[in-house]
mmCIF file of C-alpha atoms in Angstrom:
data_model
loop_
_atom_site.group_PDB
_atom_site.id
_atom_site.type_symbol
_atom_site.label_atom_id
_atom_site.label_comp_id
_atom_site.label_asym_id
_atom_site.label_seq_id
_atom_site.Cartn_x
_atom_site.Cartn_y
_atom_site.Cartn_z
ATOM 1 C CA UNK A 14 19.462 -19.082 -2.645
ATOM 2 C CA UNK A 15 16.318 -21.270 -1.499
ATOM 3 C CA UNK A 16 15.076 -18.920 0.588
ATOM 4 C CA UNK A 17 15.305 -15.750 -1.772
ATOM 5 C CA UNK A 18 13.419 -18.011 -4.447
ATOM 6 C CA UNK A 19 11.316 -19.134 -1.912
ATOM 7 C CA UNK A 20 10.498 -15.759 -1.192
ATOM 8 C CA UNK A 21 9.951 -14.545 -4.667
ATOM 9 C CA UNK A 22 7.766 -17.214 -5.814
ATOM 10 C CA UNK A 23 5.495 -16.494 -2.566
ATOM 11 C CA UNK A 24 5.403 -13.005 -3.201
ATOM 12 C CA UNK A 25 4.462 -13.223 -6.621
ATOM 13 C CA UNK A 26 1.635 -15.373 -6.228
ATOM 14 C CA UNK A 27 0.556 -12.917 -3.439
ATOM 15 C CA UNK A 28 0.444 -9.949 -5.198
ATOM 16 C CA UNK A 29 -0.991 -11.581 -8.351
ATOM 17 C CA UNK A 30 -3.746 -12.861 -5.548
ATOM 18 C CA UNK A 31 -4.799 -9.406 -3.948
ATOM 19 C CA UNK A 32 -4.523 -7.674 -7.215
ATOM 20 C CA UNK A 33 -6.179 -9.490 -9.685
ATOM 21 C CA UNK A 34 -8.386 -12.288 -7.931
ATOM 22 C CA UNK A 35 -9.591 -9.784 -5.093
ATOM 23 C CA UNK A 36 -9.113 -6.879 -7.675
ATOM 24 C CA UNK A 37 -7.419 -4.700 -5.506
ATOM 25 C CA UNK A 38 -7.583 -1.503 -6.993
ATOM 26 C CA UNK A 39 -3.559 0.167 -6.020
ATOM 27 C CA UNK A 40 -0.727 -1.315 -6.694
ATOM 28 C CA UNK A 41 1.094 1.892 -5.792
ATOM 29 C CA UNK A 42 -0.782 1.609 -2.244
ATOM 30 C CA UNK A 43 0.254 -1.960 -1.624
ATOM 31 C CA UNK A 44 3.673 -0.886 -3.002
ATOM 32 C CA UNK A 45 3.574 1.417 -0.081
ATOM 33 C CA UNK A 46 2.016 -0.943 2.366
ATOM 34 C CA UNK A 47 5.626 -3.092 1.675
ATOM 35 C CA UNK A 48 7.930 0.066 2.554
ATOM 36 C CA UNK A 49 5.841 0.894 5.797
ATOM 37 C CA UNK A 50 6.430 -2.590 6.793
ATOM 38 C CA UNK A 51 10.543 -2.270 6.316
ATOM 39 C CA UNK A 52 10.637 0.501 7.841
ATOM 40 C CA UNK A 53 8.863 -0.554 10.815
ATOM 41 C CA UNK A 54 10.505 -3.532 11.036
ATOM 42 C CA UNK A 55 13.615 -2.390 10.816
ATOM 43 C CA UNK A 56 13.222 0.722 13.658
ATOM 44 C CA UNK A 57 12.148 -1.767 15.794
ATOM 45 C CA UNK A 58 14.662 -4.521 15.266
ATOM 46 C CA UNK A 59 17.107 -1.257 15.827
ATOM 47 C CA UNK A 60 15.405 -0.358 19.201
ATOM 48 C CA UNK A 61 15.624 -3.637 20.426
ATOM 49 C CA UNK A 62 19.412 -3.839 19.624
ATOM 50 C CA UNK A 63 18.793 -6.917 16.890
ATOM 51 C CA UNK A 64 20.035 -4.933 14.052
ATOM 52 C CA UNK A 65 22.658 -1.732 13.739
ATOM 53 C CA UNK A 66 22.503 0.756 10.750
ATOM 54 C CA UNK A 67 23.653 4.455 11.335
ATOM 55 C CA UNK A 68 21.423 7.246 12.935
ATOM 56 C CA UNK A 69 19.528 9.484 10.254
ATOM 57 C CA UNK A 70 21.615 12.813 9.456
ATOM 58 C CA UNK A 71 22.265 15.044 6.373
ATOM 59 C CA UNK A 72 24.891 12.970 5.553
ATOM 60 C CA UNK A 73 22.430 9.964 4.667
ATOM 61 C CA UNK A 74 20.794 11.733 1.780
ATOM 62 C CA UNK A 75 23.500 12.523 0.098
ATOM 63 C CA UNK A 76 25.159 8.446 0.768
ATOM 64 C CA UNK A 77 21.935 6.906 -0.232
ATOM 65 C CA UNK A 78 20.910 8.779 -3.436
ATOM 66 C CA UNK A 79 19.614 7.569 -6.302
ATOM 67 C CA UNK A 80 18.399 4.812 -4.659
ATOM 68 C CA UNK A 81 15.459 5.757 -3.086
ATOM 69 C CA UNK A 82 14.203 7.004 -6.884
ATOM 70 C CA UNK A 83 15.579 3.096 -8.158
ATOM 71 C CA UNK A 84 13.443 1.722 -5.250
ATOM 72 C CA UNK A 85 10.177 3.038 -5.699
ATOM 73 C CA UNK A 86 10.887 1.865 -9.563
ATOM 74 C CA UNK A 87 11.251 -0.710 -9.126
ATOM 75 C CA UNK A 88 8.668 -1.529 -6.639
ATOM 76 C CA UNK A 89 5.744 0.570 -8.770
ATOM 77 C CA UNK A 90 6.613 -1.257 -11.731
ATOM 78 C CA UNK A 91 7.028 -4.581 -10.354
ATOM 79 C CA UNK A 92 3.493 -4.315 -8.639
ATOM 80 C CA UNK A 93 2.151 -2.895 -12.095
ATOM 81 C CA UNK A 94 3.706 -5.739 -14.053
ATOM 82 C CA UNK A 95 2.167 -8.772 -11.685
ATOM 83 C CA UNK A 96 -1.644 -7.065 -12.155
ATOM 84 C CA UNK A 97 -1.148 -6.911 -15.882
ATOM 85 C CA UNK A 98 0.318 -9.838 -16.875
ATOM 86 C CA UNK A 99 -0.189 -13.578 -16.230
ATOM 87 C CA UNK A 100 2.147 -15.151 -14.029
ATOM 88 C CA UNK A 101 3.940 -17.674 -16.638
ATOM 89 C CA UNK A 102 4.785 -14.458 -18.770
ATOM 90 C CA UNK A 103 5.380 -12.561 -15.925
ATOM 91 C CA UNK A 104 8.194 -15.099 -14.894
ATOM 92 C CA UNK A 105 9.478 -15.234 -18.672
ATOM 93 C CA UNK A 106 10.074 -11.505 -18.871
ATOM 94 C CA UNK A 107 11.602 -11.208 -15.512
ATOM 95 C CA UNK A 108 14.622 -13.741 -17.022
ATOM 96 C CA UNK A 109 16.087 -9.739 -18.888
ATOM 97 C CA UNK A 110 16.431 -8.736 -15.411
ATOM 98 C CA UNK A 111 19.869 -11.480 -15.645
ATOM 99 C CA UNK A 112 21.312 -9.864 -18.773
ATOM 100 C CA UNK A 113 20.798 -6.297 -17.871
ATOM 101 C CA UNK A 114 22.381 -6.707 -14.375
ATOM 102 C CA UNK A 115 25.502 -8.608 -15.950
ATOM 103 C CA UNK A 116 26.017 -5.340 -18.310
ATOM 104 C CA UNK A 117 25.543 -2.784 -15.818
ATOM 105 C CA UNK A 118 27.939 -4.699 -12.961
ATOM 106 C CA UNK A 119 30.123 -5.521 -15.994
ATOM 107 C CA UNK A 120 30.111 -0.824 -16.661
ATOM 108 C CA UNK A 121 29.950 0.554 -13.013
ATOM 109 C CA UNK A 122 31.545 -2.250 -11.335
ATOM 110 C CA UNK A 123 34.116 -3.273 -14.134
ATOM 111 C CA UNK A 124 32.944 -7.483 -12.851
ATOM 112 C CA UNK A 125 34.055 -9.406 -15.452
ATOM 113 C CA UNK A 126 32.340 -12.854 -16.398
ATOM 114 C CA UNK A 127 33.272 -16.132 -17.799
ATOM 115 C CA UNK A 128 32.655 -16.949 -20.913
ATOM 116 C CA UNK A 129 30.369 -19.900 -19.691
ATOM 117 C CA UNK A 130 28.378 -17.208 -17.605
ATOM 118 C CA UNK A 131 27.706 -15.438 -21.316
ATOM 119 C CA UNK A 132 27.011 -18.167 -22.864
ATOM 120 C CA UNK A 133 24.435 -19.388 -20.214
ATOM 121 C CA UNK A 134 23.000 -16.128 -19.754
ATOM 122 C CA UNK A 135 22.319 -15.640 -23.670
ATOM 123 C CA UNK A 136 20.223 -19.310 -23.463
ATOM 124 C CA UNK A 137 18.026 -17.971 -20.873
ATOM 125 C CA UNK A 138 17.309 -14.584 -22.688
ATOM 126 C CA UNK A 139 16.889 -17.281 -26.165
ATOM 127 C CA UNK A 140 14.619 -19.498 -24.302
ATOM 128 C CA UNK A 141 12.423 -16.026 -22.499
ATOM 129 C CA UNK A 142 12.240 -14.786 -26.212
ATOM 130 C CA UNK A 143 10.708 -18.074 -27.481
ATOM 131 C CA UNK A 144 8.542 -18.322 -24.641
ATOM 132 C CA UNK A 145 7.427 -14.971 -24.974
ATOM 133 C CA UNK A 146 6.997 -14.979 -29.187
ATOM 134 C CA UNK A 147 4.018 -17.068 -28.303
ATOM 135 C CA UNK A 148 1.987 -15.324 -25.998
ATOM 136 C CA UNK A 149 -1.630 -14.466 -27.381
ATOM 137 C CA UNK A 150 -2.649 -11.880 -24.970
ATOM 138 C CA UNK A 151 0.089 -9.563 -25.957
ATOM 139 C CA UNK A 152 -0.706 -6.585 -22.939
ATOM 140 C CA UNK A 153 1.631 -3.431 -24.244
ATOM 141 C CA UNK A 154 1.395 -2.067 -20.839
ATOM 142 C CA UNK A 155 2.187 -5.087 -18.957
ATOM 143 C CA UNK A 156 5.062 -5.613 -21.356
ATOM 144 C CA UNK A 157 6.620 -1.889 -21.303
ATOM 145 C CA UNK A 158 5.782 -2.316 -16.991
ATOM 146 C CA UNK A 159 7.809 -5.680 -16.704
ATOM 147 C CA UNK A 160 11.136 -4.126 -18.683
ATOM 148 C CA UNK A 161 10.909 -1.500 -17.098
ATOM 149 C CA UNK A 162 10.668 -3.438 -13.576
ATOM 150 C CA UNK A 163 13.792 -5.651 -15.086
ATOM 151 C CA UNK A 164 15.901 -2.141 -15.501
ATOM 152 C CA UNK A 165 14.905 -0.918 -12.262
ATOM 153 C CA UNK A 166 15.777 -4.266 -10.363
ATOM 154 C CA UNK A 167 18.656 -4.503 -12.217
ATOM 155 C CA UNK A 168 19.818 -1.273 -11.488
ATOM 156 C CA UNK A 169 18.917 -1.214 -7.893
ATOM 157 C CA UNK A 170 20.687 -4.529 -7.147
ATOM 158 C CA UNK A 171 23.923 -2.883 -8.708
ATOM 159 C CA UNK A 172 23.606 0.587 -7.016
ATOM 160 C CA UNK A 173 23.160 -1.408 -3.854
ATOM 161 C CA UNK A 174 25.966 -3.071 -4.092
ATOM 162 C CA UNK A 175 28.069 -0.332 -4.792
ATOM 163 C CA UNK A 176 26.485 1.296 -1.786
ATOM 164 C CA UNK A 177 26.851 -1.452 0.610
ATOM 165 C CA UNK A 178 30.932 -1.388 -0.765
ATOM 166 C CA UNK A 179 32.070 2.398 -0.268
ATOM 167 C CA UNK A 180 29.389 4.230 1.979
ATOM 168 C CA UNK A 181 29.336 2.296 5.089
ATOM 169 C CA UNK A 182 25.748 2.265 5.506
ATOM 170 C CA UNK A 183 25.421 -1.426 6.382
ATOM 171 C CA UNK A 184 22.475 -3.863 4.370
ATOM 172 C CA UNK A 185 19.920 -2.819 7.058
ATOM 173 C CA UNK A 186 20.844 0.592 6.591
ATOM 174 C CA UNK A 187 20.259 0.650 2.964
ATOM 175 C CA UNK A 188 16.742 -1.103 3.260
ATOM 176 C CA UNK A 189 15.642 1.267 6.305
ATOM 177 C CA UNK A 190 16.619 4.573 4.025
ATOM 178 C CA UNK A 191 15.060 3.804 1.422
ATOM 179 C CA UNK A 192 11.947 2.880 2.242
ATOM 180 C CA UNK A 193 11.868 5.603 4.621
ATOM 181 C CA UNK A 194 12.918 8.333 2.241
ATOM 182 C CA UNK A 195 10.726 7.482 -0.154
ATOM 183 C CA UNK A 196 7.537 6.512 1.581
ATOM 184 C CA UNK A 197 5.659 10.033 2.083
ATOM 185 C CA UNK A 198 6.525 10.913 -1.506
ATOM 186 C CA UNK A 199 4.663 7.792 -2.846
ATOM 187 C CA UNK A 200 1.908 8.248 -0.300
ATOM 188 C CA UNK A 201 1.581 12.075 -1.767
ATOM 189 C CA UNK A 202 1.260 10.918 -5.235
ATOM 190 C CA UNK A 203 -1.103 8.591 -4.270
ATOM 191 C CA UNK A 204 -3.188 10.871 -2.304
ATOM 192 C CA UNK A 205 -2.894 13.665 -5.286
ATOM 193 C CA UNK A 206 -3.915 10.990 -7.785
ATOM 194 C CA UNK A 207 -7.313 9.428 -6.215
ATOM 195 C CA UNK A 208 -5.243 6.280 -5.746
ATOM 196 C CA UNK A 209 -5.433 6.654 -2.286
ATOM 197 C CA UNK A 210 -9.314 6.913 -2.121
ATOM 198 C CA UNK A 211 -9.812 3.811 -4.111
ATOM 199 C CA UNK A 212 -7.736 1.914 -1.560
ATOM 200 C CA UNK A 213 -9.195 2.922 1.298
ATOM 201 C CA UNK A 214 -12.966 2.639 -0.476
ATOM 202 C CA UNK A 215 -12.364 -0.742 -1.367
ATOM 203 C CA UNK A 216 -14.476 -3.331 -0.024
ATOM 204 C CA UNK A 217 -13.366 -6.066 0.788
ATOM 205 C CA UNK A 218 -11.248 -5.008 3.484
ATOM 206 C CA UNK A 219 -13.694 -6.833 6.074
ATOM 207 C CA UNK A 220 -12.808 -10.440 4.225
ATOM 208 C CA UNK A 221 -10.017 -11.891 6.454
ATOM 209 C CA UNK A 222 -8.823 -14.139 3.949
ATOM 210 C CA UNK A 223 -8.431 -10.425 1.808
ATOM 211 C CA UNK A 224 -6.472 -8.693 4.843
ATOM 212 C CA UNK A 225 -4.094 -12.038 5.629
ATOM 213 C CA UNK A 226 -3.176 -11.618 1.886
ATOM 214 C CA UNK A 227 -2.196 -8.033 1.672
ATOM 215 C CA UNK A 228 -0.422 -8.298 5.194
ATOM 216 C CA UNK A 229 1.825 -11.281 3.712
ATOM 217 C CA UNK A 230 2.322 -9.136 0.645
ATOM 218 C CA UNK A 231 3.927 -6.325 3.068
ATOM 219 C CA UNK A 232 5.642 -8.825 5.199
ATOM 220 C CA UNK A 233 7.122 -10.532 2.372
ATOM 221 C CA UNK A 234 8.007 -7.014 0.148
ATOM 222 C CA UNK A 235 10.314 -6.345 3.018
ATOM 223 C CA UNK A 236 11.577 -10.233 3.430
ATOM 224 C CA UNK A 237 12.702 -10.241 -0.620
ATOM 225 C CA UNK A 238 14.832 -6.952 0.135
ATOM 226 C CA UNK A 239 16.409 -8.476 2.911
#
């Protein structure tokens, strides 16, 4: 538990660091930076015998799906959500992600909860709602990118789970398949869409401090998921 909120809170502030103090123009690209990073991580963790996850086949597609679509969802949104918004509403919002999981394990998974888990839950969405009611710089975008970013996480944590129970694909396997199915579609998109250009134009990719930042942001993308 320490380390995965360790981990969070460092990759927020990263990402809220290289795209709105160094005004980093793609969110989609760093989003893509993060899944070249798992998947290269992973291969070679494989290679060198560290990790096992199952050889790619036709089978994989088929085990794997719709996660891959959940994925880059979630990590699109997420990315879109931290440049919008400030961080103390950006950590408010993310509280729905709690009550939307706890319905959809409570529909696909038939989990039930204790009534003290309810109960606890509702405070937290009361106390986000409060928090929220008085924000000034109410940012429609940021607000429609964060719930969307709570669905998606929501949903991907369930589908995972449900994957990691009846398709034998192993937690490595999961993150190494979807990143890597996934990848060349978002780097298409961005290509197609000029966000690509704007990336690679940007200029402060000679600032070190710049570069250390985005290259924690990857490392770290792939370190949450873990």
């Amino acid at each position: 538990y320490m380390g995965y909120a360790g981990s969070s809170f460092l990759i927020t502030v990263v990402n809220k660091t290289v795209l709105t103090s160094f005004r980093f123009p793609s969110y989609l690209c760093l989003g893509i930076g993060q899944m070249i990073t798992t998947v290269v991580a992973l291969y070679v963790a494989k290679m060198n015998k560290m990790v096992q996850f199952p050889d790619l086949d036709r089978s994989i597609v088929i085990k794997i799906f719709p996660l891959p679509l959940l994925y880059v969802g979630n990590h699109v949104t997420g990315l879109g959500s931290t440049k919008k918004l400030s961080l103390p509403m950006f950590t408010v919002l993310r509280k729905f992600t709690i009550l939307m999981t706890m319905m959809l394990e409570a529909y696909m998974l038939r989990k039930t909860f204790p009534r003290r888990v309810v109960c606890s839950v509702m405070a937290i969405m009361f106390g986000a709602l409060v928090a929220a009611s008085s924000d000034l710089a109410f940012d429609v975008g940021g607000y429609t990118f964060i719930l969307l970013n709570d669905a998606f996480t929501a949903a991907n944590g369930v589908y995972t789970k449900k994957k990691l129970g009846d398709q034998g694909l192993g937690k490595y396997g999961v993150l190494f398949y979807n990143a890597l199915f996934i990848v060349i579609p978002t780097l298409l998109v961005s290509a197609v869409t000029g966000d690509l250009d704007k990336a690679v134009a940007f200029e402060d990719w000679g600032k070190t401090t710049f570069v250390l930042c985005f290259l924690i942001s990857c490392f770290m993308g792939f370190v949450l998921k873990y």
